[in-house]
mmCIF file of C-alpha atoms in Angstrom:
data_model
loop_
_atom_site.group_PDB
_atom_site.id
_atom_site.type_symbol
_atom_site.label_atom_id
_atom_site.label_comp_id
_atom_site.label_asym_id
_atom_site.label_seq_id
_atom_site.Cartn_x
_atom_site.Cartn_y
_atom_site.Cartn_z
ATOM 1 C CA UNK A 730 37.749 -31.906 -35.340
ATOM 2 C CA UNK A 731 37.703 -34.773 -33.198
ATOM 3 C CA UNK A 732 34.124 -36.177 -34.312
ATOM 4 C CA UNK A 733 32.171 -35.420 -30.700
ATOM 5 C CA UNK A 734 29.389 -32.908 -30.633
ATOM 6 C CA UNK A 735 30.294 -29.970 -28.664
ATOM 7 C CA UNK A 736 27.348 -27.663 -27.186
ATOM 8 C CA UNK A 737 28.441 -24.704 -26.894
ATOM 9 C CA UNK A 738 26.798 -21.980 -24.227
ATOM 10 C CA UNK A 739 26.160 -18.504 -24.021
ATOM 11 C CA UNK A 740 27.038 -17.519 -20.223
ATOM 12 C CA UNK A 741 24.661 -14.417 -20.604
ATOM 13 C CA UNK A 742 22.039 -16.135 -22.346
ATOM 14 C CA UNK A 743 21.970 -18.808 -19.544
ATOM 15 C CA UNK A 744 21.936 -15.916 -16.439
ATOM 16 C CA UNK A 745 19.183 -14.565 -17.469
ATOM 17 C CA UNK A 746 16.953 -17.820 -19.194
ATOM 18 C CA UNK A 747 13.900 -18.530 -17.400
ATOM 19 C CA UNK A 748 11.545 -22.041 -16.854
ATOM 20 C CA UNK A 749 10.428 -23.310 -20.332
ATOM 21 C CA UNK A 750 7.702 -25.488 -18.729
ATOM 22 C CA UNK A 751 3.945 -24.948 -19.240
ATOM 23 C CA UNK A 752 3.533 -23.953 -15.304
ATOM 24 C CA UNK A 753 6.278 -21.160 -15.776
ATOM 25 C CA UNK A 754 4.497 -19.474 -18.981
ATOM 26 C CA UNK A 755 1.249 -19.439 -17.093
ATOM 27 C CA UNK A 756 2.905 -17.687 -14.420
ATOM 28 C CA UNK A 757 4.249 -14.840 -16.828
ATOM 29 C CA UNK A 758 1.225 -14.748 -18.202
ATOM 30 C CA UNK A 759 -0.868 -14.164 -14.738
ATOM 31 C CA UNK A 760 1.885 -11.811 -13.457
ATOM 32 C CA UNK A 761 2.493 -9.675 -16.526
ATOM 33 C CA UNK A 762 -1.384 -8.906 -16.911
ATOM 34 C CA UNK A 763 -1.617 -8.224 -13.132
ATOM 35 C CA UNK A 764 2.126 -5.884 -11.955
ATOM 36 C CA UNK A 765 2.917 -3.180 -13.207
ATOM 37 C CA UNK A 766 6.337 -3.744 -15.239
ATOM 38 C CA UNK A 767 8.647 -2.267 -12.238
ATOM 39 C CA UNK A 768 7.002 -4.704 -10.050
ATOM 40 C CA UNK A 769 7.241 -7.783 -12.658
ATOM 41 C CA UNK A 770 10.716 -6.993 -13.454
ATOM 42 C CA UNK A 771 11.724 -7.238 -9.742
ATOM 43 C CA UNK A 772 10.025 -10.007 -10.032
ATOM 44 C CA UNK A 773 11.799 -11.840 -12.693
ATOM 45 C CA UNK A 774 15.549 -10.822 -10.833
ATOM 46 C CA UNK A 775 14.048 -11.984 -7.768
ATOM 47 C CA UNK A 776 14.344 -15.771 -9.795
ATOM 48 C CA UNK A 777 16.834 -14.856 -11.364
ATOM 49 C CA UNK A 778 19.129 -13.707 -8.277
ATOM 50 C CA UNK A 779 17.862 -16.962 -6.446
ATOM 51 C CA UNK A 780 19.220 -19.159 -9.134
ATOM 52 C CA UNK A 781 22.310 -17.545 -8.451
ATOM 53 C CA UNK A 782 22.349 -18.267 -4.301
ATOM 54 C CA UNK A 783 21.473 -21.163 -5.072
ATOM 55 C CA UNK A 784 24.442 -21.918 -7.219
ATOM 56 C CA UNK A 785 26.485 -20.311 -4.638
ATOM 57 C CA UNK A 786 25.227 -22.643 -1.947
ATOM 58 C CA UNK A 787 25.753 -25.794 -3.965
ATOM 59 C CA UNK A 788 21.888 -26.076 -4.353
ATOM 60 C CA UNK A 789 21.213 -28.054 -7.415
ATOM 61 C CA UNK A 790 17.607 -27.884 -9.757
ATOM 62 C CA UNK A 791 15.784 -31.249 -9.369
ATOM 63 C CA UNK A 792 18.070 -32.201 -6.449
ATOM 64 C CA UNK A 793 17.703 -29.916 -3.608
ATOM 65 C CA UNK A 794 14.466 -27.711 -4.596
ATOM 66 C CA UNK A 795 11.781 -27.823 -7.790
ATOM 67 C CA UNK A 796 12.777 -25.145 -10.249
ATOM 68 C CA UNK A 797 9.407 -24.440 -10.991
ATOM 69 C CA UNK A 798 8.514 -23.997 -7.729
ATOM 70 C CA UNK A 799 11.316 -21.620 -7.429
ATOM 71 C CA UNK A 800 10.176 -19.554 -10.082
ATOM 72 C CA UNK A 801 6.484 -19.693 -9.175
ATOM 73 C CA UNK A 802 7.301 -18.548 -5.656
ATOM 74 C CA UNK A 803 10.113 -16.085 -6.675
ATOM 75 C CA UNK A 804 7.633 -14.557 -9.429
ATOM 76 C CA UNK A 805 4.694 -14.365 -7.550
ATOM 77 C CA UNK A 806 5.678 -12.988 -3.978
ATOM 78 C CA UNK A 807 4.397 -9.312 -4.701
ATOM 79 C CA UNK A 808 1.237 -10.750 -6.141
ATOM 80 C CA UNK A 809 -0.350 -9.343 -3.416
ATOM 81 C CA UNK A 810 -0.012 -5.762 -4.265
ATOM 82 C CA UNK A 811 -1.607 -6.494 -7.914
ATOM 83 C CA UNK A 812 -4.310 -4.031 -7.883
ATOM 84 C CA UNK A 813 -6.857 -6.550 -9.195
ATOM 85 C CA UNK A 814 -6.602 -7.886 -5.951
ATOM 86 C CA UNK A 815 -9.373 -8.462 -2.920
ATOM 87 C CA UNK A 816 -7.055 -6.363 -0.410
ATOM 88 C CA UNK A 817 -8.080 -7.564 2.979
ATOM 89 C CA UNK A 818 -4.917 -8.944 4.535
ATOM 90 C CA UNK A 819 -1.278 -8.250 4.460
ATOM 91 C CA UNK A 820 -0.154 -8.345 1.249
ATOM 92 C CA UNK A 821 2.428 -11.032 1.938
ATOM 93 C CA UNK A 822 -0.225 -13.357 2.880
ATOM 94 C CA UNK A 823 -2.908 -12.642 0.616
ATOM 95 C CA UNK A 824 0.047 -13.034 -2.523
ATOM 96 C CA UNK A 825 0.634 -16.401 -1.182
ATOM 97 C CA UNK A 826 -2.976 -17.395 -1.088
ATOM 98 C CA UNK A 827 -3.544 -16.085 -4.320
ATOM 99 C CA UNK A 828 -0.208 -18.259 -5.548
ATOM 100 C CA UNK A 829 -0.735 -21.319 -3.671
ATOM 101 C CA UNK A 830 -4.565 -21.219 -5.315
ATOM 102 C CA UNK A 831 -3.212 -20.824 -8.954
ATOM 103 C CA UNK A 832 -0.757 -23.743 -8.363
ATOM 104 C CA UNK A 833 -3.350 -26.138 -7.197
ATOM 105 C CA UNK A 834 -5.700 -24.758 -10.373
ATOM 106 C CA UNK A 835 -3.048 -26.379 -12.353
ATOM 107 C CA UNK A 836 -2.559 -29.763 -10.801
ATOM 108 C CA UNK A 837 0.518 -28.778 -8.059
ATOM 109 C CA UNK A 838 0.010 -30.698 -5.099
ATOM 110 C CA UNK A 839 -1.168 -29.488 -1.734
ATOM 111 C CA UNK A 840 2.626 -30.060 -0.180
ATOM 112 C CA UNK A 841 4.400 -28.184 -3.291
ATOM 113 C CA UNK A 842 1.704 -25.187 -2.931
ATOM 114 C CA UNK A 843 2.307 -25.091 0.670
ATOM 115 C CA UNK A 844 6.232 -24.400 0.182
ATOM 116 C CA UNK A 845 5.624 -21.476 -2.282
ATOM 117 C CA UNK A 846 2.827 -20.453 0.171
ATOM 118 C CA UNK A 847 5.358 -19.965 3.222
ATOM 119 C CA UNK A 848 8.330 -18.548 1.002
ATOM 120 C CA UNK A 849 6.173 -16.305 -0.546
ATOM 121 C CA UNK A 850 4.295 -15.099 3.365
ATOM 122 C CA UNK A 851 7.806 -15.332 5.006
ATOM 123 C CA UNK A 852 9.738 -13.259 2.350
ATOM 124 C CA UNK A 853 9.201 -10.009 4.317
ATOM 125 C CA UNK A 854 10.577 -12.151 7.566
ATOM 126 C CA UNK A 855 14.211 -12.453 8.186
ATOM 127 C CA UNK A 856 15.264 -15.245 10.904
ATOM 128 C CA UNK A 857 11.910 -17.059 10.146
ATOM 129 C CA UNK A 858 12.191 -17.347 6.513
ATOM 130 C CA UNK A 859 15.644 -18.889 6.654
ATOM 131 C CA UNK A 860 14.036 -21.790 8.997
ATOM 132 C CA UNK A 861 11.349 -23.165 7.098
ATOM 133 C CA UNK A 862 13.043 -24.901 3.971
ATOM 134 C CA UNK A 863 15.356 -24.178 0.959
ATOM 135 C CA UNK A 864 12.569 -22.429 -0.839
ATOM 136 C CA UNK A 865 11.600 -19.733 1.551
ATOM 137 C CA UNK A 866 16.089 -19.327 1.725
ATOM 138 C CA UNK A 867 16.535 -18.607 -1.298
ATOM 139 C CA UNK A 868 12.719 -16.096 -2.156
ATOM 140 C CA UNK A 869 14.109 -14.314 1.055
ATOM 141 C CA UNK A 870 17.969 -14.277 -0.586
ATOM 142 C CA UNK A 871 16.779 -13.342 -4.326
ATOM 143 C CA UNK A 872 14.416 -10.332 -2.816
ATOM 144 C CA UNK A 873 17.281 -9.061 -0.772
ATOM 145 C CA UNK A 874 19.850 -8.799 -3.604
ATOM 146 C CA UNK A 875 17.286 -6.883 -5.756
ATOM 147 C CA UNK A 876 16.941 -4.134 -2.750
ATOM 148 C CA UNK A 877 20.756 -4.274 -3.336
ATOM 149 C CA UNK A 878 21.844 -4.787 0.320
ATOM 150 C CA UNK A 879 19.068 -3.488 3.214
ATOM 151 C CA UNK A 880 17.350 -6.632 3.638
ATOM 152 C CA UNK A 881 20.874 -7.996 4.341
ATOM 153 C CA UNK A 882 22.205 -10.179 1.043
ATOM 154 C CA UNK A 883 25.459 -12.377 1.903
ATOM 155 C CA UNK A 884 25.351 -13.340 -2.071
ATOM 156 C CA UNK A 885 25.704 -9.901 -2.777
ATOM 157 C CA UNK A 886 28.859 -9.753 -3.021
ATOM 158 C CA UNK A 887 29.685 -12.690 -5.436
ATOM 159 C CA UNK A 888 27.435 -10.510 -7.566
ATOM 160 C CA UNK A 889 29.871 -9.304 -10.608
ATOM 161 C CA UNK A 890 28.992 -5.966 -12.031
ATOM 162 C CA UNK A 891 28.716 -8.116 -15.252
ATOM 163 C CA UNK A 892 26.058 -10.405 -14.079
ATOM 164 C CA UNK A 893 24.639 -7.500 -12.527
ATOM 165 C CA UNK A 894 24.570 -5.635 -16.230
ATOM 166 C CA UNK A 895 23.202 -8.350 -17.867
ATOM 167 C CA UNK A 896 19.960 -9.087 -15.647
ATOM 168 C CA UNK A 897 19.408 -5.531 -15.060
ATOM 169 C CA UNK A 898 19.728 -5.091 -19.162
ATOM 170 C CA UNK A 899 16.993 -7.512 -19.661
ATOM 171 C CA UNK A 900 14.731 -6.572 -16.717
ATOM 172 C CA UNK A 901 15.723 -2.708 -15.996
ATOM 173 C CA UNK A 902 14.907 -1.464 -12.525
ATOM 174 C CA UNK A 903 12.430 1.289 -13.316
ATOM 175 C CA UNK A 904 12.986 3.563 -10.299
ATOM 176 C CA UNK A 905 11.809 -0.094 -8.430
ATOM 177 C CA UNK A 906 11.679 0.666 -4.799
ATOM 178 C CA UNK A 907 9.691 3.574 -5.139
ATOM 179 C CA UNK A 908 7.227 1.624 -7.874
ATOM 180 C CA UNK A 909 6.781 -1.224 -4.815
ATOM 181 C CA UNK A 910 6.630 0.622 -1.907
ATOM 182 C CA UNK A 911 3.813 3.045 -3.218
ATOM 183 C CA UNK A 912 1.954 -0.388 -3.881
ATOM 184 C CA UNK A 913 2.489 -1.751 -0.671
ATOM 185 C CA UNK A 914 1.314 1.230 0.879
ATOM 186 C CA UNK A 915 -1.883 1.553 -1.686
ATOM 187 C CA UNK A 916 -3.040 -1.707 -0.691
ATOM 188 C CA UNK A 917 -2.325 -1.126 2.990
ATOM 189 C CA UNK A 918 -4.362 1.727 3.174
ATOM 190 C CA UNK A 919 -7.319 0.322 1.826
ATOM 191 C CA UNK A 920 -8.148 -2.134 5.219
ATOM 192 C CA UNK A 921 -7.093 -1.728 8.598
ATOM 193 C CA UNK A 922 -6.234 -5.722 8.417
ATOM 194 C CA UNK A 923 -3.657 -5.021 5.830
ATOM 195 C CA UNK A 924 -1.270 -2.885 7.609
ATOM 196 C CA UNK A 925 -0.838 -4.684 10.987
ATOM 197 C CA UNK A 926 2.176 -2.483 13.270
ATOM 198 C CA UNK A 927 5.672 -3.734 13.001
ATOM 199 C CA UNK A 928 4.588 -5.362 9.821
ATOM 200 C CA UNK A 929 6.081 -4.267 6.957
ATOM 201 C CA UNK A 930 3.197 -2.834 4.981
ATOM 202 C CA UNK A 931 2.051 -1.592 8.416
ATOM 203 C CA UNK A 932 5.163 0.355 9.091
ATOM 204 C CA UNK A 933 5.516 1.121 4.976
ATOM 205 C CA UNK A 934 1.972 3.228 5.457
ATOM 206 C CA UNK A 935 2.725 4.640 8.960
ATOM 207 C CA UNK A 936 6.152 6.384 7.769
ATOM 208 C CA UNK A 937 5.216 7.457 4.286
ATOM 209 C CA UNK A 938 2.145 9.158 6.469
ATOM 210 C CA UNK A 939 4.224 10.780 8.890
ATOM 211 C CA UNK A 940 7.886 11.239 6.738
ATOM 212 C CA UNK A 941 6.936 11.324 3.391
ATOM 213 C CA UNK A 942 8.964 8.319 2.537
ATOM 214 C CA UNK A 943 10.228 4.866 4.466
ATOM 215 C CA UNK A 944 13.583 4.053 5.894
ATOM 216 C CA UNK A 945 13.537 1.429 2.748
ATOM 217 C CA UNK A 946 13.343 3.885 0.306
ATOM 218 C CA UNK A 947 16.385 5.670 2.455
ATOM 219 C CA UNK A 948 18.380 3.395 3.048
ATOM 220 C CA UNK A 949 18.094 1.557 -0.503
ATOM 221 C CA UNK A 950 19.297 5.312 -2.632
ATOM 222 C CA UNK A 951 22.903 4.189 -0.473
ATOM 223 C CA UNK A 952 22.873 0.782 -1.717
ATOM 224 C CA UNK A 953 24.600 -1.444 -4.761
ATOM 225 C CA UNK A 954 21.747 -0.119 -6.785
ATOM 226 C CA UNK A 955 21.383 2.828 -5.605
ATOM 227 C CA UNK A 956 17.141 2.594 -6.458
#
């Protein structure tokens, strides 16, 4: 023994620990009662995959974004196909108005709202997300590794089938692509305003209409996950 306290760490443990604050738990609590548990558990990887770009990036908590704001955008960016919701816009936008609301219910400042606002509107919107700020990188990045490669994922492949075990242990996938997309579509089809064309739940609707199924759902049975 050489007298100095060593802490000792569970690498598995840490992957896949999430926010211990009191604006984290609300969020669990809001998104658990409102998503069904494929959606929350993409959800929850979403964070957790960001945490990893950002360690790949360099990208430090409390230095070069807000954890919390991380996880509260991360968390919350399908909140707009929760079926207790209003359902009169895209459901990008109306999950980020719903978000940036509950962060300002709970004291977040207009500035910090407004950056889980965009990442969470942008997510669906590659080349525009990856301009507007460190948040909105890495929502767009931890979204694309859970499809497992279509929405184009450069972290992907630092991805080790162990890390990949382990977060898909704790938050199994659930058949997730299918779960989502019949969501997005559900809420597009209840107002012309929510499926605009060449948006994503726009197109989602139109070729589950005419095909059956989207080029998502296609494309996504070839990918890492295979979901």
């Amino acid at each position: 023994m050489n007298g100095r306290l060593e802490i000792m760490t569970d690498p598995a443990r840490d992957l896949i620990a999430l926010p211990r604050t009191p604006l984290a738990d609300a969020v669990v609590h809001l998104i658990r009662a409102a998503e069904s548990t494929s959606v929350f558990n993409h959800s929850i990887r979403t964070y957790l995959f960001a945490r990893l770009a950002a360690a790949r990036r360099a990208l430090a908590a409390g230095r070069d974004y807000d954890d919390d704001l991380l996880f509260a955008a991360c968390t919350m960016h399908d909140l707009g196909v929760a079926p207790d919701g209003p359902h009169i816009q895209r459901f990008e936008v109306e999950g980020a108005d719903r978000a940036a609301a509950f962060l300002r219910e709970r004291g977040i400042g207009e500035a910090e709202a407004d950056q889980v606002w965009q990442a969470i509107a942008l997510h669906t919107s590659p080349g525009i997300a990856e301009r507007r700020g460190v948040l909105c990188v890495l929502v767009r990045e931890g979204v694309a590794v859970d499809f497992g490669g279509p929405l184009g994922a450069d972290p992907l492949a630092d991805l080790t089938e162990e890390q990949a075990e382990i977060v898909h242990t704790a938050y199994p996938r659930l058949d997730m692509v299918r779960s989502l997309t019949d969501a997005i579509v559900a809420q597009a089809a209840k107002n012309p305003k929510n499926a605009p064309r060449y948006a994503i739940p726009g197109e989602f609707l139109r070729e589950r209409e005419i095909f059956g199924r989207t080029r998502m759902e296609h494309s996504c049975r070839t990918s890492r996950w295979g979901d």
